[in-house]
Coordinates of N, CA, C and O in Angstrom, one line a residue:
M1 N 15.0 21.7 -27.3 CA 16.1 22.2 -26.9 C 16.9 21.1 -27.0 O 16.7 19.6 -27.2
A2 N 17.7 20.8 -28.1 CA 17.9 19.2 -28.9 C 18.9 18.6 -28.0 O 19.6 19.0 -26.6
S3 N 18.8 17.1 -28.1 CA 19.8 16.6 -26.9 C 20.9 16.4 -27.4 O 21.4 16.7 -28.8
G4 N 21.3 15.8 -26.6 CA 22.9 15.7 -27.4 C 24.0 15.0 -25.8 O 23.5 15.3 -24.8
G5 N 25.3 14.8 -25.8 CA 26.2 14.2 -24.8 C 26.2 15.4 -24.2 O 26.1 16.6 -24.2
R6 N 26.9 15.5 -22.8 CA 27.6 16.4 -21.6 C 28.6 17.4 -22.2 O 29.4 17.0 -22.7
Q7 N 28.2 18.5 -22.2 CA 29.0 19.3 -23.1 C 30.1 20.0 -22.1 O 29.9 20.8 -21.2
A8 N 31.5 20.0 -22.3 CA 32.3 20.6 -21.2 C 32.1 22.3 -21.1 O 31.2 22.8 -21.7
L9 N 32.3 22.8 -19.8 CA 31.9 24.5 -19.9 C 32.7 25.4 -20.1 O 34.0 24.6 -20.2
V10 N 32.0 26.2 -20.7 CA 32.6 27.2 -21.7 C 32.9 28.6 -20.7 O 31.8 29.1 -21.2
S11 N 34.1 28.5 -20.3 CA 33.7 30.4 -19.5 C 35.0 30.6 -18.9 O 36.3 29.8 -18.8
K12 N 35.3 31.9 -18.4 CA 36.3 31.8 -17.8 C 36.9 32.1 -16.5 O 35.9 32.8 -15.7
G13 N 37.0 30.6 -16.1 CA 37.0 30.4 -14.6 C 35.8 29.3 -14.2 O 35.6 28.5 -15.3
T14 N 35.5 29.2 -13.1 CA 34.6 28.3 -13.1 C 33.0 28.8 -13.0 O 32.8 29.7 -12.9
A15 N 32.6 28.2 -14.1 CA 31.2 28.5 -14.8 C 30.2 27.9 -14.3 O 29.9 27.1 -13.2
P16 N 29.3 29.0 -13.9 CA 27.7 28.3 -13.0 C 26.8 27.3 -13.9 O 27.2 26.6 -14.6
T17 N 26.4 26.8 -12.6 CA 25.6 25.6 -12.9 C 24.3 26.3 -13.7 O 23.4 27.3 -13.2
P18 N 23.9 25.4 -15.1 CA 22.6 26.0 -15.7 C 21.3 26.1 -15.5 O 21.3 25.1 -14.5
A19 N 20.7 27.2 -15.3 CA 19.5 27.2 -14.9 C 18.7 26.3 -15.3 O 18.6 26.5 -16.9
P20 N 17.5 26.1 -15.4 CA 16.2 25.6 -16.4 C 15.6 26.3 -17.4 O 15.5 27.6 -17.2
S21 N 15.4 26.0 -18.7 CA 15.3 26.7 -19.6 C 13.6 27.7 -19.0 O 12.9 26.9 -18.2
P22 N 13.5 29.1 -19.2 CA 12.4 29.4 -18.6 C 11.2 29.7 -19.5 O 10.9 29.3 -20.2
A23 N 10.1 30.1 -18.5 CA 8.9 29.9 -19.3 C 8.4 31.5 -19.3 O 8.7 32.2 -18.3
P24 N 7.8 31.6 -20.5 CA 7.8 33.2 -20.4 C 6.3 33.8 -19.7 O 5.4 33.0 -18.7
A25 N 6.9 35.2 -19.6 CA 6.1 35.9 -18.5 C 5.6 37.3 -19.2 O 6.5 37.8 -20.5
K26 N 4.6 37.8 -19.0 CA 4.1 39.0 -19.7 C 5.0 40.1 -19.6 O 6.0 40.3 -18.7
G27 N 5.5 41.4 -20.6 CA 6.3 42.3 -20.6 C 5.5 43.6 -19.8 O 4.7 43.4 -19.2
H28 N 6.7 44.4 -19.5 CA 6.0 45.4 -19.2 C 6.9 46.8 -20.0 O 7.3 46.7 -20.6
P29 N 6.2 48.0 -19.5 CA 6.6 49.0 -20.3 C 8.3 49.6 -19.7 O 8.8 49.6 -18.2
A30 N 8.7 50.0 -21.1 CA 10.5 50.0 -21.0 C 10.7 51.1 -20.5 O 9.9 52.4 -20.1
A31 N 11.8 51.0 -19.6 CA 12.0 52.5 -18.4 C 13.3 53.2 -19.4 O 13.7 52.8 -20.2
K32 N 13.4 54.6 -18.8 CA 14.5 55.4 -19.4 C 15.7 54.9 -18.5 O 15.7 54.8 -17.3
A33 N 17.2 54.8 -19.3 CA 17.8 54.5 -18.7 C 19.0 55.2 -19.8 O 19.3 55.9 -20.5
A34 N 20.2 55.0 -18.9 CA 21.3 56.2 -19.2 C 21.9 55.5 -20.7 O 21.6 54.0 -20.8
A35 N 22.5 56.1 -21.7 CA 22.8 55.7 -22.7 C 23.9 54.3 -22.8 O 24.8 54.7 -22.0
L36 N 23.6 53.2 -23.7 CA 24.6 52.5 -23.5 C 25.5 52.6 -24.6 O 25.4 53.6 -25.3
P37 N 26.6 52.3 -24.3 CA 28.1 52.8 -24.9 C 28.2 52.2 -26.0 O 28.8 52.0 -26.8
A38 N 28.0 50.5 -25.8 CA 28.1 49.6 -26.9 C 27.4 50.1 -28.5 O 26.5 50.4 -28.3
A39 N 27.6 49.9 -29.1 CA 27.5 50.7 -30.7 C 27.1 49.2 -31.7 O 27.6 48.0 -31.0
G40 N 26.2 49.4 -32.6 CA 26.0 47.8 -33.0 C 25.0 47.1 -32.3 O 24.8 46.1 -33.0
L41 N 24.2 47.2 -31.4 CA 23.2 46.3 -31.2 C 21.9 46.9 -31.3 O 21.6 47.9 -31.1
L42 N 20.8 45.9 -31.9 CA 20.1 47.1 -32.3 C 18.7 46.2 -31.6 O 19.2 45.5 -31.0
P43 N 18.2 47.7 -31.7 CA 17.1 47.4 -30.3 C 15.8 46.1 -31.1 O 15.5 45.5 -32.0
A44 N 15.2 45.6 -29.7 CA 14.7 44.3 -30.2 C 13.4 44.4 -30.1 O 12.6 45.3 -30.2
Q45 N 12.3 43.5 -30.8 CA 10.9 43.7 -30.9 C 10.0 42.9 -30.0 O 9.2 43.0 -29.8
A46 N 10.8 41.4 -30.2 CA 9.9 40.4 -29.0 C 9.9 40.7 -28.1 O 11.3 41.1 -27.6
Q47 N 9.4 40.6 -26.9 CA 9.8 40.2 -25.4 C 9.0 39.6 -24.8 O 8.3 38.9 -24.8
N48 N 9.9 39.2 -23.8 CA 9.7 38.5 -22.5 C 10.2 38.6 -21.4 O 11.4 38.3 -21.6
D49 N 9.6 37.9 -20.1 CA 11.0 37.9 -18.8 C 10.1 37.6 -17.9 O 9.0 36.7 -17.7
H50 N 10.9 37.0 -16.8 CA 11.1 35.4 -16.2 C 11.7 36.1 -14.9 O 13.3 36.5 -15.0
P51 N 11.3 35.2 -13.9 CA 12.1 35.2 -12.8 C 13.4 34.1 -12.9 O 12.7 33.1 -13.6
V52 N 14.2 34.5 -12.1 CA 15.6 33.1 -12.2 C 16.2 33.2 -11.0 O 16.1 34.3 -10.5
A53 N 16.5 32.2 -10.4 CA 17.4 32.0 -9.4 C 18.5 32.1 -9.6 O 18.9 32.1 -10.5
P54 N 19.7 32.7 -8.8 CA 20.8 33.3 -8.9 C 21.5 31.8 -9.2 O 21.6 31.2 -8.3
P55 N 22.5 32.0 -10.2 CA 23.2 30.6 -10.4 C 24.5 31.3 -9.2 O 24.8 31.9 -8.8
P56 N 25.1 29.8 -8.8 CA 26.1 30.0 -8.0 C 27.3 30.4 -8.1 O 28.1 30.5 -7.3
H57 N 27.7 30.5 -9.4 CA 29.4 30.8 -9.4 C 29.1 31.7 -10.4 O 27.9 31.6 -11.8
T58 N 30.0 32.9 -11.0 CA 29.8 33.6 -12.0 C 31.3 34.0 -12.1 O 32.4 33.4 -10.7
T59 N 32.1 34.2 -13.3 CA 33.6 34.7 -13.2 C 33.2 35.8 -14.7 O 32.3 36.2 -14.9
G60 N 34.1 36.6 -13.5 CA 34.5 38.5 -14.0 C 34.9 38.5 -15.7 O 35.4 37.5 -15.9
A61 N 34.7 39.5 -16.7 CA 35.1 39.3 -17.8 C 36.5 39.7 -17.7 O 36.9 40.7 -16.9
S62 N 37.6 39.7 -18.7 CA 39.0 40.3 -18.6 C 38.9 41.6 -18.5 O 38.4 42.2 -19.4
P63 N 40.0 42.3 -17.8 CA 39.8 43.6 -18.2 C 40.1 44.4 -19.5 O 40.1 45.3 -19.8
Q64 N 40.9 43.8 -20.2 CA 41.4 44.3 -21.5 C 40.0 43.9 -22.3 O 40.1 44.0 -23.3
R65 N 38.9 42.8 -22.0 CA 37.7 42.9 -22.8 C 36.7 43.5 -22.5 O 35.6 43.4 -22.9
A66 N 37.0 44.5 -21.8 CA 35.8 45.4 -20.6 C 35.8 47.0 -20.9 O 37.4 47.3 -20.7
T67 N 35.2 47.9 -20.7 CA 35.4 49.2 -20.6 C 34.9 49.7 -19.5 O 33.6 49.3 -19.7
V68 N 35.3 51.0 -19.2 CA 34.0 51.4 -18.3 C 34.1 53.1 -18.6 O 34.8 53.6 -18.6
T69 N 32.6 53.4 -18.0 CA 32.4 54.3 -18.5 C 31.3 55.1 -17.1 O 30.6 54.7 -16.4
S70 N 32.0 56.5 -16.1 CA 31.3 56.7 -15.1 C 31.3 58.2 -15.1 O 32.3 58.8 -16.2
S71 N 30.2 58.8 -14.5 CA 30.1 60.2 -14.2 C 29.7 60.9 -13.0 O 28.8 60.1 -12.0
G72 N 30.0 61.7 -12.4 CA 30.2 62.6 -11.6 C 31.7 62.5 -10.7 O 32.1 61.8 -10.2
T73 N 31.6 64.1 -10.4 CA 32.9 64.0 -9.9 C 33.0 64.0 -8.6 O 32.7 63.9 -7.8
G74 N 34.6 63.0 -8.6 CA 35.0 62.9 -7.8 C 34.4 61.2 -7.0 O 34.5 61.0 -5.8
Q75 N 33.5 60.7 -7.6 CA 32.7 59.3 -6.8 C 33.5 58.2 -7.7 O 34.5 58.3 -8.5
S76 N 33.5 57.1 -6.4 CA 34.3 56.0 -6.8 C 33.2 55.1 -7.3 O 31.9 55.6 -7.5
S77 N 33.6 54.3 -8.1 CA 32.7 53.2 -8.8 C 31.5 52.8 -7.9 O 32.2 51.9 -6.9
Y78 N 31.1 52.5 -8.4 CA 29.3 51.6 -7.5 C 29.2 50.4 -8.1 O 28.2 49.7 -7.8
L79 N 29.6 50.2 -9.2 CA 29.0 49.2 -10.4 C 30.1 48.3 -10.5 O 30.9 48.4 -11.3
S80 N 29.7 47.1 -10.8 CA 30.6 45.6 -11.0 C 29.8 44.7 -12.0 O 28.7 44.3 -11.9
V81 N 30.5 44.1 -13.2 CA 29.7 43.2 -13.8 C 30.7 41.8 -13.9 O 31.6 42.0 -14.3
Q82 N 30.1 40.8 -14.0 CA 30.6 39.6 -14.2 C 30.0 38.9 -15.6 O 28.8 39.1 -15.1
T83 N 30.5 38.0 -16.0 CA 30.1 37.4 -17.2 C 30.7 35.8 -17.2 O 31.6 35.5 -16.6
S84 N 29.7 35.1 -17.7 CA 30.2 33.5 -17.7 C 29.2 32.8 -18.9 O 28.5 33.4 -19.0
V85 N 29.6 31.9 -19.6 CA 28.8 30.9 -20.5 C 29.1 29.9 -20.0 O 29.7 29.0 -19.2
N86 N 27.8 28.9 -20.1 CA 27.5 27.5 -20.1 C 26.7 26.9 -20.9 O 26.4 26.9 -21.5
S87 N 27.0 25.6 -21.4 CA 26.6 24.5 -22.2 C 25.8 23.5 -21.1 O 26.8 22.6 -20.4
T88 N 24.9 23.0 -21.5 CA 24.5 21.8 -21.2 C 24.4 20.2 -22.3 O 24.6 19.3 -21.8
N89 N 24.4 20.7 -23.1 CA 24.8 20.0 -24.2 C 25.3 20.4 -25.5 O 25.7 21.9 -25.5
V90 N 25.9 19.6 -26.4 CA 26.5 20.2 -27.6 C 25.5 21.3 -28.8 O 26.3 21.7 -29.6
Y91 N 24.2 21.4 -28.3 CA 23.5 22.3 -29.6 C 22.8 23.3 -28.4 O 22.2 24.2 -29.2
W92 N 23.6 24.0 -27.6 CA 22.7 24.5 -26.7 C 23.5 25.5 -25.5 O 24.6 24.5 -25.2
S93 N 23.3 26.9 -25.3 CA 24.2 27.5 -24.6 C 23.3 28.5 -23.8 O 22.2 28.8 -24.3
Q94 N 24.0 28.9 -23.0 CA 23.8 30.1 -22.2 C 24.5 31.0 -21.7 O 25.3 30.6 -21.2
S95 N 24.3 32.5 -21.9 CA 25.2 33.7 -21.6 C 24.7 34.1 -20.6 O 23.4 34.6 -20.4
N96 N 25.3 34.0 -19.0 CA 25.4 34.6 -18.3 C 26.1 35.7 -17.6 O 26.9 36.2 -18.2
L97 N 25.2 37.1 -17.2 CA 26.2 38.3 -17.1 C 25.0 39.0 -15.3 O 23.9 38.7 -14.8
T98 N 25.8 38.9 -14.2 CA 25.8 39.3 -13.1 C 26.1 40.9 -12.6 O 27.1 41.2 -13.0
V99 N 24.9 41.4 -12.5 CA 25.2 43.0 -12.0 C 25.1 43.3 -10.8 O 24.2 43.1 -9.8
T100 N 26.4 43.9 -10.1 CA 26.5 44.1 -8.4 C 26.6 46.2 -8.3 O 27.2 46.3 -9.1
S101 N 25.7 46.3 -7.8 CA 25.3 47.6 -7.2 C 25.9 48.3 -6.1 O 24.8 47.7 -5.4
I102 N 26.4 49.3 -5.3 CA 26.4 49.1 -3.9 C 26.0 50.6 -4.0 O 25.6 50.7 -2.6
K103 N 25.3 50.6 -4.8 CA 24.0 52.3 -4.4 C 22.8 51.5 -5.2 O 22.5 51.1 -5.8
K104 N 21.6 52.3 -4.9 CA 20.5 52.3 -5.1 C 20.4 53.2 -6.6 O 20.6 53.9 -6.7
L105 N 19.4 52.2 -7.5 CA 19.2 52.3 -8.9 C 18.1 52.9 -9.2 O 17.3 52.3 -8.7
S106 N 18.2 53.8 -10.0 CA 16.8 54.6 -10.6 C 16.8 54.3 -12.1 O 15.3 54.0 -13.0
A107 N 17.5 53.5 -12.8 CA 17.6 52.9 -14.1 C 18.8 52.2 -14.2 O 19.8 51.9 -13.9
L108 N 18.6 50.6 -14.9 CA 19.1 50.0 -15.3 C 18.7 49.3 -16.5 O 18.0 48.6 -16.9
K109 N 19.9 49.2 -17.9 CA 19.6 48.2 -18.9 C 21.0 47.7 -19.1 O 21.8 47.9 -19.3
V110 N 20.4 46.4 -19.6 CA 21.5 45.1 -20.0 C 21.3 44.9 -22.0 O 20.0 44.5 -21.6
V111 N 22.4 45.0 -22.4 CA 22.4 44.9 -23.7 C 23.0 43.7 -24.2 O 24.5 43.6 -23.9
V112 N 22.5 42.7 -24.9 CA 23.3 41.4 -24.7 C 23.2 41.1 -26.6 O 22.1 41.0 -26.9
H113 N 24.1 40.5 -27.2 CA 24.3 40.3 -28.2 C 24.9 38.8 -28.6 O 26.0 39.2 -28.1
I114 N 24.3 37.4 -29.1 CA 25.0 36.9 -29.4 C 25.3 36.6 -31.1 O 24.3 36.4 -31.5
A115 N 26.4 36.5 -31.4 CA 26.8 36.8 -32.8 C 26.4 35.2 -33.5 O 25.9 34.0 -33.1
Q116 N 25.9 35.5 -34.6 CA 25.6 34.1 -35.6 C 26.7 33.3 -36.1 O 27.9 33.9 -36.7
T117 N 27.0 31.9 -35.3 CA 28.1 31.4 -35.3 C 27.6 30.1 -36.1 O 28.8 28.9 -36.4
G118 N 26.2 29.9 -36.3 CA 25.7 28.3 -37.1 C 24.9 28.4 -36.4 O 25.0 28.0 -35.1
G119 N 23.7 28.4 -36.8 CA 22.3 27.4 -35.9 C 22.2 28.5 -34.8 O 21.0 27.9 -34.1
V120 N 22.6 30.0 -34.7 CA 22.1 30.6 -33.1 C 20.4 30.8 -33.4 O 20.3 31.6 -34.5
A121 N 19.7 30.5 -32.3 CA 18.4 30.9 -32.1 C 17.8 31.5 -30.7 O 18.5 30.1 -30.1
N122 N 17.4 32.2 -30.2 CA 17.2 32.5 -29.0 C 16.2 31.1 -28.6 O 14.8 30.9 -29.1
T123 N 16.0 31.1 -26.9 CA 15.4 30.0 -26.7 C 14.8 30.5 -25.7 O 14.1 30.0 -24.9
G124 N 15.1 31.6 -25.1 CA 14.6 32.6 -24.2 C 15.9 33.0 -22.9 O 16.8 33.1 -23.1
V125 N 15.0 33.9 -21.9 CA 15.5 35.0 -21.0 C 14.7 34.6 -19.8 O 13.7 35.0 -19.5
S126 N 15.9 34.9 -18.5 CA 15.4 34.7 -17.5 C 16.4 36.2 -16.6 O 17.5 36.3 -17.2
T127 N 15.6 36.7 -15.7 CA 16.7 37.5 -14.6 C 15.5 37.7 -13.6 O 14.8 37.5 -13.4
S128 N 16.5 37.7 -12.8 CA 16.1 37.7 -11.3 C 15.2 39.3 -11.0 O 14.7 39.5 -9.7
L129 N 14.9 40.2 -12.1 CA 14.2 41.3 -11.6 C 13.4 40.6 -11.7 O 11.9 41.7 -11.3
G130 N 12.6 40.1 -12.4 CA 11.2 39.8 -12.4 C 10.2 40.3 -13.3 O 10.5 40.9 -14.5
D131 N 9.1 40.4 -12.6 CA 8.0 41.8 -13.3 C 8.5 43.3 -12.8 O 7.9 44.1 -13.5
K132 N 9.8 43.8 -12.5 CA 10.4 44.7 -12.5 C 11.0 45.4 -13.4 O 11.4 46.2 -14.1
A133 N 11.2 44.5 -15.1 CA 12.0 44.6 -15.9 C 11.0 44.6 -17.3 O 10.2 43.3 -16.9
T134 N 11.6 44.9 -18.2 CA 11.1 44.1 -19.5 C 12.1 43.7 -20.3 O 13.4 44.1 -20.3
V135 N 12.1 42.7 -20.5 CA 12.7 41.7 -21.5 C 12.5 41.9 -23.1 O 11.1 41.1 -23.4
H136 N 13.4 42.2 -24.5 CA 13.1 42.2 -25.6 C 13.7 41.0 -25.9 O 15.4 41.3 -25.6
A137 N 13.6 40.3 -27.3 CA 14.8 39.7 -27.7 C 13.9 39.3 -29.2 O 12.7 39.6 -29.4
A138 N 15.4 39.4 -29.8 CA 14.9 39.7 -31.4 C 16.2 39.1 -32.2 O 17.3 38.8 -31.7
K139 N 16.1 39.0 -33.4 CA 16.6 38.4 -34.6 C 18.0 39.5 -34.7 O 17.3 40.6 -35.2
A140 N 19.2 39.2 -34.5 CA 20.2 40.4 -34.8 C 20.5 40.5 -36.6 O 19.9 39.9 -36.9
S141 N 20.8 41.7 -36.6 CA 21.3 42.1 -38.4 C 22.1 40.6 -39.0 O 22.1 40.7 -39.9
D142 N 22.8 40.2 -38.3 CA 23.9 39.2 -38.4 C 23.0 37.8 -38.3 O 23.8 36.3 -39.0
G143 N 21.9 37.7 -37.8 CA 21.2 36.3 -37.5 C 21.4 35.8 -36.5 O 20.7 34.7 -36.7
G144 N 22.0 36.4 -35.5 CA 22.4 35.7 -34.3 C 21.2 36.6 -33.2 O 19.8 36.4 -34.1
A145 N 21.6 36.5 -31.9 CA 20.0 37.0 -30.9 C 20.6 38.6 -30.6 O 21.4 38.8 -29.9
D146 N 19.6 39.2 -30.5 CA 19.7 40.5 -29.6 C 18.9 40.2 -28.3 O 17.5 40.1 -28.6
Y147 N 19.3 40.4 -27.4 CA 18.7 40.7 -25.9 C 18.5 42.1 -25.6 O 19.8 42.7 -25.4
V148 N 17.5 42.9 -25.0 CA 17.5 44.6 -24.1 C 16.4 44.1 -22.7 O 15.6 43.7 -23.1
V149 N 17.3 44.1 -21.7 CA 16.3 44.0 -20.4 C 16.7 45.4 -19.7 O 17.7 45.8 -19.8
T150 N 15.7 46.4 -19.5 CA 15.2 47.4 -19.0 C 14.1 47.7 -18.0 O 13.4 47.0 -17.6
L151 N 15.2 48.2 -16.6 CA 13.9 48.6 -15.7 C 12.8 49.3 -15.8 O 13.4 49.8 -16.5
N152 N 11.6 48.7 -15.3 CA 10.4 49.3 -15.6 C 10.7 50.9 -15.5 O 10.8 51.1 -14.0
E153 N 10.1 51.8 -15.6 CA 9.7 53.3 -15.2 C 9.1 53.3 -13.9 O 8.3 52.6 -13.7
G154 N 9.7 54.0 -12.9 CA 9.2 54.4 -11.4 C 9.9 53.3 -11.0 O 9.5 53.2 -9.5
I155 N 10.5 51.9 -11.1 CA 10.9 51.1 -10.4 C 12.2 51.3 -9.6 O 13.0 52.2 -10.5
T156 N 12.4 50.9 -8.5 CA 13.8 51.2 -7.9 C 14.3 50.0 -7.4 O 13.8 49.4 -6.7
L157 N 15.6 50.0 -7.5 CA 16.5 48.8 -7.0 C 17.6 49.2 -6.2 O 18.0 50.0 -6.0
D158 N 16.9 48.2 -4.8 CA 18.1 48.6 -3.9 C 19.4 48.0 -4.0 O 19.6 47.1 -5.0
P159 N 20.4 48.7 -3.0 CA 21.6 47.8 -3.7 C 21.7 46.4 -3.6 O 21.2 45.4 -2.9
G160 N 22.4 45.6 -4.5 CA 22.6 43.9 -4.3 C 23.4 43.6 -5.6 O 23.5 44.5 -6.5
T161 N 22.9 42.4 -5.8 CA 23.3 41.8 -7.6 C 22.3 41.5 -8.4 O 21.2 40.9 -7.3
F162 N 21.7 41.3 -9.6 CA 21.1 41.3 -10.0 C 22.0 39.6 -11.4 O 22.4 40.3 -11.3
Y163 N 20.7 39.3 -11.6 CA 21.3 38.3 -12.4 C 20.4 37.9 -13.9 O 19.3 38.5 -13.4
F164 N 21.1 37.8 -15.1 CA 20.5 38.0 -16.0 C 20.7 36.5 -17.1 O 22.4 36.4 -16.9
Q165 N 19.9 35.7 -17.4 CA 20.7 34.5 -18.4 C 20.0 34.2 -19.5 O 18.3 34.5 -19.8
F166 N 20.6 34.3 -20.9 CA 20.5 34.2 -22.1 C 20.7 33.0 -22.9 O 21.6 32.5 -23.1
G167 N 19.5 32.2 -23.1 CA 19.9 30.7 -23.7 C 19.7 30.9 -25.3 O 18.8 31.9 -25.4
Y168 N 19.8 29.7 -26.2 CA 19.7 29.7 -27.5 C 20.6 28.6 -27.7 O 21.5 27.9 -27.2
N169 N 19.7 28.3 -28.9 CA 20.6 27.0 -29.9 C 21.7 27.1 -30.3 O 21.8 28.4 -31.0
H170 N 22.6 26.5 -30.9 CA 23.4 26.5 -32.0 C 23.9 25.4 -32.5 O 23.7 24.3 -32.5
A171 N 24.7 25.8 -33.9 CA 25.2 24.5 -34.2 C 25.8 23.3 -33.4 O 26.6 24.0 -32.4
K172 N 26.1 22.4 -33.7 CA 26.8 21.1 -32.7 C 28.3 21.7 -32.8 O 29.2 21.8 -33.1
G173 N 28.4 21.3 -31.0 CA 29.9 21.9 -30.9 C 29.7 22.9 -29.7 O 29.2 23.4 -29.6
T174 N 31.6 23.2 -29.7 CA 31.8 24.0 -28.7 C 32.1 25.3 -29.7 O 32.4 25.3 -30.7
R175 N 31.2 26.3 -29.1 CA 30.7 27.7 -29.7 C 31.5 28.5 -29.7 O 31.8 28.9 -28.1
D176 N 32.1 29.5 -30.4 CA 33.3 30.4 -30.6 C 32.3 32.0 -29.8 O 31.6 32.4 -30.4
T177 N 32.6 32.2 -28.7 CA 32.0 33.8 -27.9 C 32.7 34.5 -27.9 O 32.2 35.4 -27.6
G178 N 33.6 34.6 -29.2 CA 34.5 36.2 -29.0 C 33.5 37.4 -29.7 O 34.7 38.2 -29.9
H179 N 32.5 36.9 -30.5 CA 32.0 37.9 -31.1 C 30.7 38.5 -30.4 O 29.8 39.4 -30.7
D180 N 30.7 37.5 -29.4 CA 29.1 38.0 -28.4 C 29.4 39.4 -27.4 O 30.7 39.0 -27.1
L181 N 28.7 40.2 -27.8 CA 29.0 41.9 -26.5 C 27.6 41.8 -25.8 O 26.6 40.9 -25.9
W182 N 28.2 42.8 -24.5 CA 27.3 42.8 -23.7 C 27.4 44.4 -23.0 O 28.8 44.9 -23.4
A183 N 26.7 44.7 -22.8 CA 26.6 46.2 -22.2 C 25.5 46.2 -21.3 O 24.5 45.6 -20.8
V184 N 25.9 47.4 -20.4 CA 25.5 47.5 -18.9 C 25.1 48.8 -18.6 O 26.3 49.5 -18.5
A185 N 24.1 49.7 -18.6 CA 24.0 50.7 -18.6 C 23.5 51.4 -17.2 O 22.3 50.7 -16.9
T186 N 23.6 52.0 -15.6 CA 22.9 52.3 -14.7 C 22.7 54.0 -14.3 O 23.8 54.6 -15.1
T187 N 22.1 54.5 -13.9 CA 21.6 55.5 -13.2 C 21.3 55.2 -11.3 O 20.3 54.7 -10.8
A188 N 22.4 55.7 -10.7 CA 21.8 55.6 -9.5 C 21.3 56.6 -8.9 O 20.9 58.2 -9.6
T189 N 20.3 56.9 -7.7 CA 19.2 57.7 -7.3 C 20.3 58.9 -6.8 O 21.7 59.0 -6.5
G190 N 19.4 59.5 -6.9 CA 19.9 61.4 -6.4 C 21.2 61.6 -6.8 O 20.8 61.6 -7.9
S191 N 22.3 62.0 -5.9 CA 23.3 62.8 -7.1 C 24.8 61.1 -7.1 O 25.5 61.4 -7.2
G192 N 23.9 60.2 -7.2 CA 24.9 59.0 -7.4 C 25.9 58.7 -8.8 O 26.5 58.0 -9.1
G193 N 25.1 59.7 -9.7 CA 25.7 59.4 -10.9 C 25.3 58.4 -12.0 O 24.5 57.5 -11.7
S194 N 25.7 58.0 -12.9 CA 25.9 57.4 -13.8 C 27.3 56.4 -14.4 O 28.1 57.1 -14.6
E195 N 27.0 54.9 -14.6 CA 27.9 54.0 -14.7 C 27.9 53.3 -15.5 O 26.4 52.7 -15.8
S196 N 28.4 53.2 -16.4 CA 28.0 51.8 -17.5 C 29.4 51.1 -17.9 O 30.8 51.3 -17.3
R197 N 29.2 49.7 -18.2 CA 30.2 49.0 -18.5 C 29.6 48.0 -20.2 O 28.8 47.8 -20.2
Q198 N 30.7 47.4 -20.7 CA 30.6 47.2 -21.9 C 32.1 46.1 -21.8 O 33.2 46.2 -21.5
G199 N 31.6 45.1 -22.9 CA 32.8 44.1 -23.1 C 32.4 42.5 -24.2 O 31.0 42.8 -24.6
R200 N 33.3 41.7 -24.2 CA 32.7 40.3 -24.9 C 32.7 39.7 -23.5 O 33.4 39.2 -22.8
Y201 N 31.9 38.5 -24.3 CA 31.9 36.9 -23.5 C 33.5 36.6 -23.6 O 33.9 36.3 -24.6

């Protein structure tokens, strides 16, 4: 990570304290998950996954920039997603995503696209799921970074909050995140149905 002066936090609200850059860990077989609603996000090729401590604060994506998809007649929503971006210097940023479910999950997939705005290159992924998930990271078609985090087959998650952090280098200065995309797809156990969210950072 390049050195530089402290960069002001870039987020919608109070940004999280940045977590340290993660160390690689081995991947695991990918799980089946609900279809993602986001279009144009490429499947990744390289993989690494790591445990991470939850950031102390996150901020929600604005309603105008997020969409909701649910299945199951008469069921209330069980899924919520919060996003934020923080920078520790003028050459590096971290896009954070927090998923909260009030139902037990049998499938979870998180997709993030970091648009190429100059010098964008993946520096690592962290997730509180640890070895329960497989993380793929690859160069995007626009030269940016694509990430896919998938809950491993046969794993279920109790109701709770799950954290994902995507780090990347970029050209010097405050980076425009307007073209960065995220999508989350989940399936609840039993007759809980499926829900998904997508939006922009």
